[in-house]
Coordinates of C-alpha atoms in Angstrom, one line a residue:
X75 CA -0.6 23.5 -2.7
X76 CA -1.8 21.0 0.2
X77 CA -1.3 17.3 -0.8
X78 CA -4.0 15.1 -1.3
X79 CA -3.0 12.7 1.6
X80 CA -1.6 13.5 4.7
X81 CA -1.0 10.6 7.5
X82 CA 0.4 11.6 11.0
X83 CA 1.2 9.4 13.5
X84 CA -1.2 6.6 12.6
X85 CA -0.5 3.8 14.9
X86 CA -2.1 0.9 15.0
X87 CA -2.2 -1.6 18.1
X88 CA -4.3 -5.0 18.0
X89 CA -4.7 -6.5 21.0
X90 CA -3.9 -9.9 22.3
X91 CA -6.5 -12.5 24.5
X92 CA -4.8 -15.2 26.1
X93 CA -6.0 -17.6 28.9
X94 CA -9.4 -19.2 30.2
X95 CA -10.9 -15.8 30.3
X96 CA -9.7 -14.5 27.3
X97 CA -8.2 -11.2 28.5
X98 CA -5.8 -8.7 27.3
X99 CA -2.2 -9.1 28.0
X100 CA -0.7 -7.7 25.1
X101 CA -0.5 -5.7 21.9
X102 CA 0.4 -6.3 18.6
X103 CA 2.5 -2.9 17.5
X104 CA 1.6 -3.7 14.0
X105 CA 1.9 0.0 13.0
X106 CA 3.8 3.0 14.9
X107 CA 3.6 6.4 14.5
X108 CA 4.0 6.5 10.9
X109 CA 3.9 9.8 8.9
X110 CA 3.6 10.5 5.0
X111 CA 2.2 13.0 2.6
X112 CA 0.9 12.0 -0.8
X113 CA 0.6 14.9 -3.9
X114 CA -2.3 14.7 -6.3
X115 CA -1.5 12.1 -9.0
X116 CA 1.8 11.0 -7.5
X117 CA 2.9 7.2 -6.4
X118 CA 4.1 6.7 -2.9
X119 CA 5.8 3.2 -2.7
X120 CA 6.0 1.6 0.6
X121 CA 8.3 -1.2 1.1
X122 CA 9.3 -3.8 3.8
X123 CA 9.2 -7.1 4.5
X124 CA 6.8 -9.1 5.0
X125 CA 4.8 -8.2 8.1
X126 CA 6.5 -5.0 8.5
X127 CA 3.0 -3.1 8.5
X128 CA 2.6 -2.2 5.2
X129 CA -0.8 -3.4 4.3
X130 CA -2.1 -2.6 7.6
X131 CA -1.0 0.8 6.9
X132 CA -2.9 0.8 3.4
X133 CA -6.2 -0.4 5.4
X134 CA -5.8 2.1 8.3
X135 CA -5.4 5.0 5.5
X136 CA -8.9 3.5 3.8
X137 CA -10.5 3.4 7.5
X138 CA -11.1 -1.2 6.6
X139 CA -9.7 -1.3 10.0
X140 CA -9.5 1.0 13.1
X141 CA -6.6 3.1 14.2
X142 CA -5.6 3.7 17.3
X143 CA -4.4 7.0 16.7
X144 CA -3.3 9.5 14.7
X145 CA -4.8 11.4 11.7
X146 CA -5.6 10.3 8.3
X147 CA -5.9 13.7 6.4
X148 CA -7.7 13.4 2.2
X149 CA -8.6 16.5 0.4
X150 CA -8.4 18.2 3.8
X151 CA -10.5 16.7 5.8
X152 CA -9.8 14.6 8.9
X153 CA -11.0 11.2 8.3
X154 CA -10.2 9.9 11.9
X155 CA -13.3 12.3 12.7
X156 CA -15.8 11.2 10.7
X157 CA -18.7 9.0 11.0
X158 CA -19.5 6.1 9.0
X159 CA -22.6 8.4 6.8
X160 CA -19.5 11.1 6.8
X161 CA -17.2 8.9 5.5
X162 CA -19.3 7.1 3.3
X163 CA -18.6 10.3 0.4
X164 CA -14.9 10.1 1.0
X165 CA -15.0 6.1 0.2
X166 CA -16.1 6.9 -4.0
X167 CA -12.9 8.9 -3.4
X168 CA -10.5 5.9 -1.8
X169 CA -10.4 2.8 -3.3
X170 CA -8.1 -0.9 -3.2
X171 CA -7.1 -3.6 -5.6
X172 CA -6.5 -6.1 -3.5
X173 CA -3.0 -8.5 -3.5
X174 CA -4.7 -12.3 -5.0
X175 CA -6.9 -12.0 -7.9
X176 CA -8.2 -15.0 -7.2
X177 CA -10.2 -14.4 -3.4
X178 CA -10.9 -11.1 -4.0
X179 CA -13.4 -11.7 -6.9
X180 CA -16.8 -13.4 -5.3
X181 CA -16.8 -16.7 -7.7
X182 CA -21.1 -16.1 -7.8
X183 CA -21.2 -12.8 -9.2
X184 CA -20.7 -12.2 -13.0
X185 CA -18.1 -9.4 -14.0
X186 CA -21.2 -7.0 -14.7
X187 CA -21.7 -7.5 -11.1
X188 CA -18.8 -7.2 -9.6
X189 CA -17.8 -3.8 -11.1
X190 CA -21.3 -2.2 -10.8
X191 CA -22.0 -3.1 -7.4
X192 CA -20.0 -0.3 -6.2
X193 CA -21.8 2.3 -8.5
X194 CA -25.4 0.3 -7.2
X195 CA -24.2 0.7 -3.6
X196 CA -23.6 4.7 -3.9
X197 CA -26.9 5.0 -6.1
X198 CA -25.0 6.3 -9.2
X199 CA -26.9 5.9 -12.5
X200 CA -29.7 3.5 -13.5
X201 CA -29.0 -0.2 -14.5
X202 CA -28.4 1.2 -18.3
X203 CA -25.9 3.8 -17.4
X204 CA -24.5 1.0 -14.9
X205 CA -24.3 -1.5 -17.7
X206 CA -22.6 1.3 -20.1
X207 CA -20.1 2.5 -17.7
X208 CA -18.8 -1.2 -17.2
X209 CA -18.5 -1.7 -20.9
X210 CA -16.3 1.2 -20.4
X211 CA -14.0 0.3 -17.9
X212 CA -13.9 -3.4 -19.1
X213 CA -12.3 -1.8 -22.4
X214 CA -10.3 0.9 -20.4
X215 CA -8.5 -2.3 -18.3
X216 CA -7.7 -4.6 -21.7
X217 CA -10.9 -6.6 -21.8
X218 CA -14.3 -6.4 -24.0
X219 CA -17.9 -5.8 -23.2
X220 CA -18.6 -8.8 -24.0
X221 CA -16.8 -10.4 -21.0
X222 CA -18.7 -9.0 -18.6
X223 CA -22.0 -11.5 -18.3
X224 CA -18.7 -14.1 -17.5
X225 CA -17.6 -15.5 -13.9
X226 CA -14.4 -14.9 -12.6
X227 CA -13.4 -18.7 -13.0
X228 CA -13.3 -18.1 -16.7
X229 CA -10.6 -15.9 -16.4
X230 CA -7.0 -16.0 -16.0
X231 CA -4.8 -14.3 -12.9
X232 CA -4.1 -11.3 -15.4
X233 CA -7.6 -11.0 -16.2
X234 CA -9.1 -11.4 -13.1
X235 CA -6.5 -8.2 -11.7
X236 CA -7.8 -6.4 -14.7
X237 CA -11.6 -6.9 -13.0
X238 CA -10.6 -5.6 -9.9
X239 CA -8.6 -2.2 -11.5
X240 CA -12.0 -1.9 -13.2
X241 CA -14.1 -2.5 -10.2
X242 CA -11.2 0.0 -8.3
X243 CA -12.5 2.4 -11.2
X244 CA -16.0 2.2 -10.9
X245 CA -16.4 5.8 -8.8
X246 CA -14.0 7.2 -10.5
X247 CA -11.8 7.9 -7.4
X248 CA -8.6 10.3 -7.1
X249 CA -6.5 7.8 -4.7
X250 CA -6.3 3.7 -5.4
X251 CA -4.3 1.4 -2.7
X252 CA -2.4 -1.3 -4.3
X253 CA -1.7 -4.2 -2.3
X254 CA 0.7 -6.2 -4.0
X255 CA -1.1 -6.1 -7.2
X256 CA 1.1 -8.6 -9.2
X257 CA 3.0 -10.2 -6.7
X258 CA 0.4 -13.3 -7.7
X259 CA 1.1 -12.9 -11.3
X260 CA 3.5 -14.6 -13.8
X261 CA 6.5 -12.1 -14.7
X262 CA 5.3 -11.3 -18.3
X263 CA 1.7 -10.6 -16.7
X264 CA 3.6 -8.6 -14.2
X265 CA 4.5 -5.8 -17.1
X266 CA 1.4 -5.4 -18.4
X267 CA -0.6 -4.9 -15.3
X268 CA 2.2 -2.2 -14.1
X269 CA 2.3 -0.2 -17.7
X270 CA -1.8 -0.7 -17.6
X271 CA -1.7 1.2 -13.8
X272 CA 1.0 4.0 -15.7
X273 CA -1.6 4.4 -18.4
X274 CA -4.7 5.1 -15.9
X275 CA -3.0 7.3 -13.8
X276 CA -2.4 9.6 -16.5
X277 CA -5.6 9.6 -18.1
X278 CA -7.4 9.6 -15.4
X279 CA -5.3 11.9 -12.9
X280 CA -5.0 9.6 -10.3
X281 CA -2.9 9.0 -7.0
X282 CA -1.4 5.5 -5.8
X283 CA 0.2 3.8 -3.0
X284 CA 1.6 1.0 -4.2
X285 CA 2.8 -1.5 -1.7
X286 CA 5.1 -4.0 -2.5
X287 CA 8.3 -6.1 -1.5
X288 CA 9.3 -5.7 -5.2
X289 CA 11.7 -3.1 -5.2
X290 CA 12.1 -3.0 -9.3
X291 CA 8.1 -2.7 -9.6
X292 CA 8.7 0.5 -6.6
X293 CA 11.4 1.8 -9.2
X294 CA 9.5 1.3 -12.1
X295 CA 6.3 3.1 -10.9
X296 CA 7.3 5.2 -7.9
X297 CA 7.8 9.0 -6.9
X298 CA 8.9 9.0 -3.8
X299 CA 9.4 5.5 -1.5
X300 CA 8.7 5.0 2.0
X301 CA 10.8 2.2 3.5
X302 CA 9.1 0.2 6.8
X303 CA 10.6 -2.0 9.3
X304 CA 8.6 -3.4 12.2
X305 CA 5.5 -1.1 11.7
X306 CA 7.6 2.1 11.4
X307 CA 9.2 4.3 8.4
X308 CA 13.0 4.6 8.7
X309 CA 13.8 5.7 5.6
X310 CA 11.6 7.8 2.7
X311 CA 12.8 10.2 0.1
X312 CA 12.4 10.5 -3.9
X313 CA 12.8 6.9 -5.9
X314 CA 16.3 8.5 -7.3
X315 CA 17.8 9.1 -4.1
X316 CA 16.6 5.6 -2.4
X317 CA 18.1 3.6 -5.4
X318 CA 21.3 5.5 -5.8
X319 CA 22.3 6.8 -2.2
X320 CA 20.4 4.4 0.7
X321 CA 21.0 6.0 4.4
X322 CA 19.2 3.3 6.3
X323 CA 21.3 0.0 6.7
X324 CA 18.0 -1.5 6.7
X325 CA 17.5 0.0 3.3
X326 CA 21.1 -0.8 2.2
X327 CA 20.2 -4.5 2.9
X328 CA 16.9 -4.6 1.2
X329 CA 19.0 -3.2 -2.3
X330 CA 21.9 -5.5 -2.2
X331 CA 19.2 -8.5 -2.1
X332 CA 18.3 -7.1 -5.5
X333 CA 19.3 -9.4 -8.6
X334 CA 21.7 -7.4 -10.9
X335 CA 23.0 -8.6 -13.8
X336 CA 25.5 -5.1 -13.6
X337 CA 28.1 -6.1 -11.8
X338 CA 29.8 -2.4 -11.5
X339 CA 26.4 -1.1 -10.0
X340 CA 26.0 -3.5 -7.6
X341 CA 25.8 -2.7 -4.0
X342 CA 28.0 -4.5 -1.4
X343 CA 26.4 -7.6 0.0
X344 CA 24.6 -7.1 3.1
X345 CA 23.2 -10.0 5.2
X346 CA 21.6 -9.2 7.9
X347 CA 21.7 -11.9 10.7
X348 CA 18.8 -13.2 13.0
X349 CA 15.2 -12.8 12.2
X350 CA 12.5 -10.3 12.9
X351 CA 12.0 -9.4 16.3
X352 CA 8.2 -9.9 17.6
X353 CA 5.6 -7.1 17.0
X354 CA 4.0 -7.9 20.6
X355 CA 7.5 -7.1 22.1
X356 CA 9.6 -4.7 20.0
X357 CA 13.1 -3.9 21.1
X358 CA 13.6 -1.0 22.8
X359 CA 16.0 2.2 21.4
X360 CA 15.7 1.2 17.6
X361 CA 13.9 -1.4 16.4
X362 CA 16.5 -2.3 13.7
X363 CA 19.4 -2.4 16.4
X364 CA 19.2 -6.3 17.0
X365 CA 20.0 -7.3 13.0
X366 CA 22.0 -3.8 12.6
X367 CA 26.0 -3.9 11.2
X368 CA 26.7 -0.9 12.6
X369 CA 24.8 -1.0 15.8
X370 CA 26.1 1.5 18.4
X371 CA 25.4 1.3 22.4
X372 CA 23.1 3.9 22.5
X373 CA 21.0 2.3 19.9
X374 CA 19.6 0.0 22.1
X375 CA 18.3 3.1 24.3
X376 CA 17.3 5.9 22.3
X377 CA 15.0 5.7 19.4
X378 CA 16.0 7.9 16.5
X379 CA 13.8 10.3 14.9
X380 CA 13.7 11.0 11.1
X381 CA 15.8 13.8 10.1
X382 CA 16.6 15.0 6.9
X383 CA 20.4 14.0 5.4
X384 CA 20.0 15.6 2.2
X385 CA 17.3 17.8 0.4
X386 CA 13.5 15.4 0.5
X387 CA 15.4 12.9 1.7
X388 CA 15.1 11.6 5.4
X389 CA 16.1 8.5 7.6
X390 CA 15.6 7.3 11.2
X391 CA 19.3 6.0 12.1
X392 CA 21.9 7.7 15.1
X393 CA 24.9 7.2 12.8
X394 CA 23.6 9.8 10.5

């Protein structure tokens, strides 16, 4: 059965304008030659620090920002090929709930606005049918009808992310983007948005990414996790194996940064030292060499390709 999403070798460059004349000297290598598949109502969790190309990712995949290569592949059809009236049916299909629940709500609308604009905007139903299937996906998301002739300021952080699920809803669409969606909340709120995204998924069939630098929301929600450093994938396999058996140092590093209260299942501290190298000048070989414990010469030359070290479970590292 082919997967719902296939992404090959998106890369994404933005260029850089310095001087009087404003030319281009330089590119920002926000995303390399990154590669995933996504099954029909599965969760893909990509992880990374920040600035690590993780959002830009989710935006390339949605076609909010150009690529400069590579193919974006949903339901079997190459989006990098499309036109913007082409693409326009695959958007009902591809939607986003954006990471702050505060900016991504326009303060001027009311709720009945804001999640039926999308219907509007594709020409699905009258205003009566668009009225009814609001009501609908207000109760769906934890909130009443009634709520909806309110403006987002009357809300709270949890409600206001519970607008934009139902505004993500709206089409009713087989693959959501989740950018962070309660990195901006209070831990308790946190839950409840998570089990709520759980809930909708099954009714309602549905496929996510999920990024996020929370690696016990990844575990909670995920199927399979995608690990990014410096706008490329060095490590991705099944939740299980990423939590219990990390190949990647990098990956290593981001789990021992994890709070535990277990003491017996914690993993052996490791800091890595120095910071992030730039985007506009990666280091050559592999990108993680610089901050690596167990940097070897030739990882400053070659850059390793993913290979698989155990059954669905692959890393990019030469002491593998």
């Amino acid at each position: 059965m082919a997967p719902l999403l296939e992404v090959k070798d998106l890369t994404v460059h933005f260029p850089v304008r310095r001087g009087l004349l404003a030319r281009q000297r330089q590119y920002v290598h926000a995303v390399d030659n990154v590669s995933f598949t996504l099954a029909e109502g599965e969760t893909l969790g990509l992880v990374g620090e920040s600035g690590c190309g993780k959002t830009t990712t989710g935006l390339a995949v949605l076609r909010l920002i150009p690529f400069t290569s590579g193919q974006v592949i949903f339901q079997g059809q190459d989006l990098s090929s499309l036109n913007r009236a082409e693409l326009r049916h695959f958007r009902r299909q591809m939607q986003i709930i954006f990471q702050d629940p505060y900016s991504s709500l326009n303060p001027r609308m009311t709720v009945q606005r804001i999640v039926s604009d999308p219907l509007k905007i594709h020409g699905q139903g009258n205003s009566r049918e668009r009225a009814e299937r609001v009501a609908y996906l207000l109760e769906k998301v934890g909130l009443t009808p009634e709520q909806a002739s309110r403006y987002p300021h009357e809300f709270s952080g949890g409600q206001r992310q519970r607008i934009g699920i139902a505004r993500a809803l709206a089409l009713s669409p087989k693959l959501i983007i989740s950018d962070e969606p309660v990195s901006a909340l209070d831990v308790s709120i946190q839950a409840q948005i998570i089990n709520l995204l759980i809930d909708l998924q099954k009714e309602f069939a549905l496929s996510y990414i999920l990024i996020s630098h929370d690696l016990a929301v990844v575990e909670y929600i995920c199927d399979h996790v995608a690990v990014m450093y410096l706008g490329q994938i060095v490590e991705t396999a099944p939740y299980r194996d990423i939590y219990t058996d990390p190949r990647h140092p990098y990956t290593q590093a981001l789990l021992s940064a994890v709070p535990t209260f277990d003491i017996s299942a914690a993993y052996e501290m490791s800091v890595l030292a120095g910071d992030v190298p730039s985007p506009i000048q990666p280091p050559p070989g592999c990108r993680f060499h610089p901050r690596c414990p167990i940097r070897m010469d030739e990882c400053n030359r070659i850059e390793p390709a993913m290979k698989e070290v155990s059954p669905g479970h692959f890393a990019a590292c030469l002491a593998l």
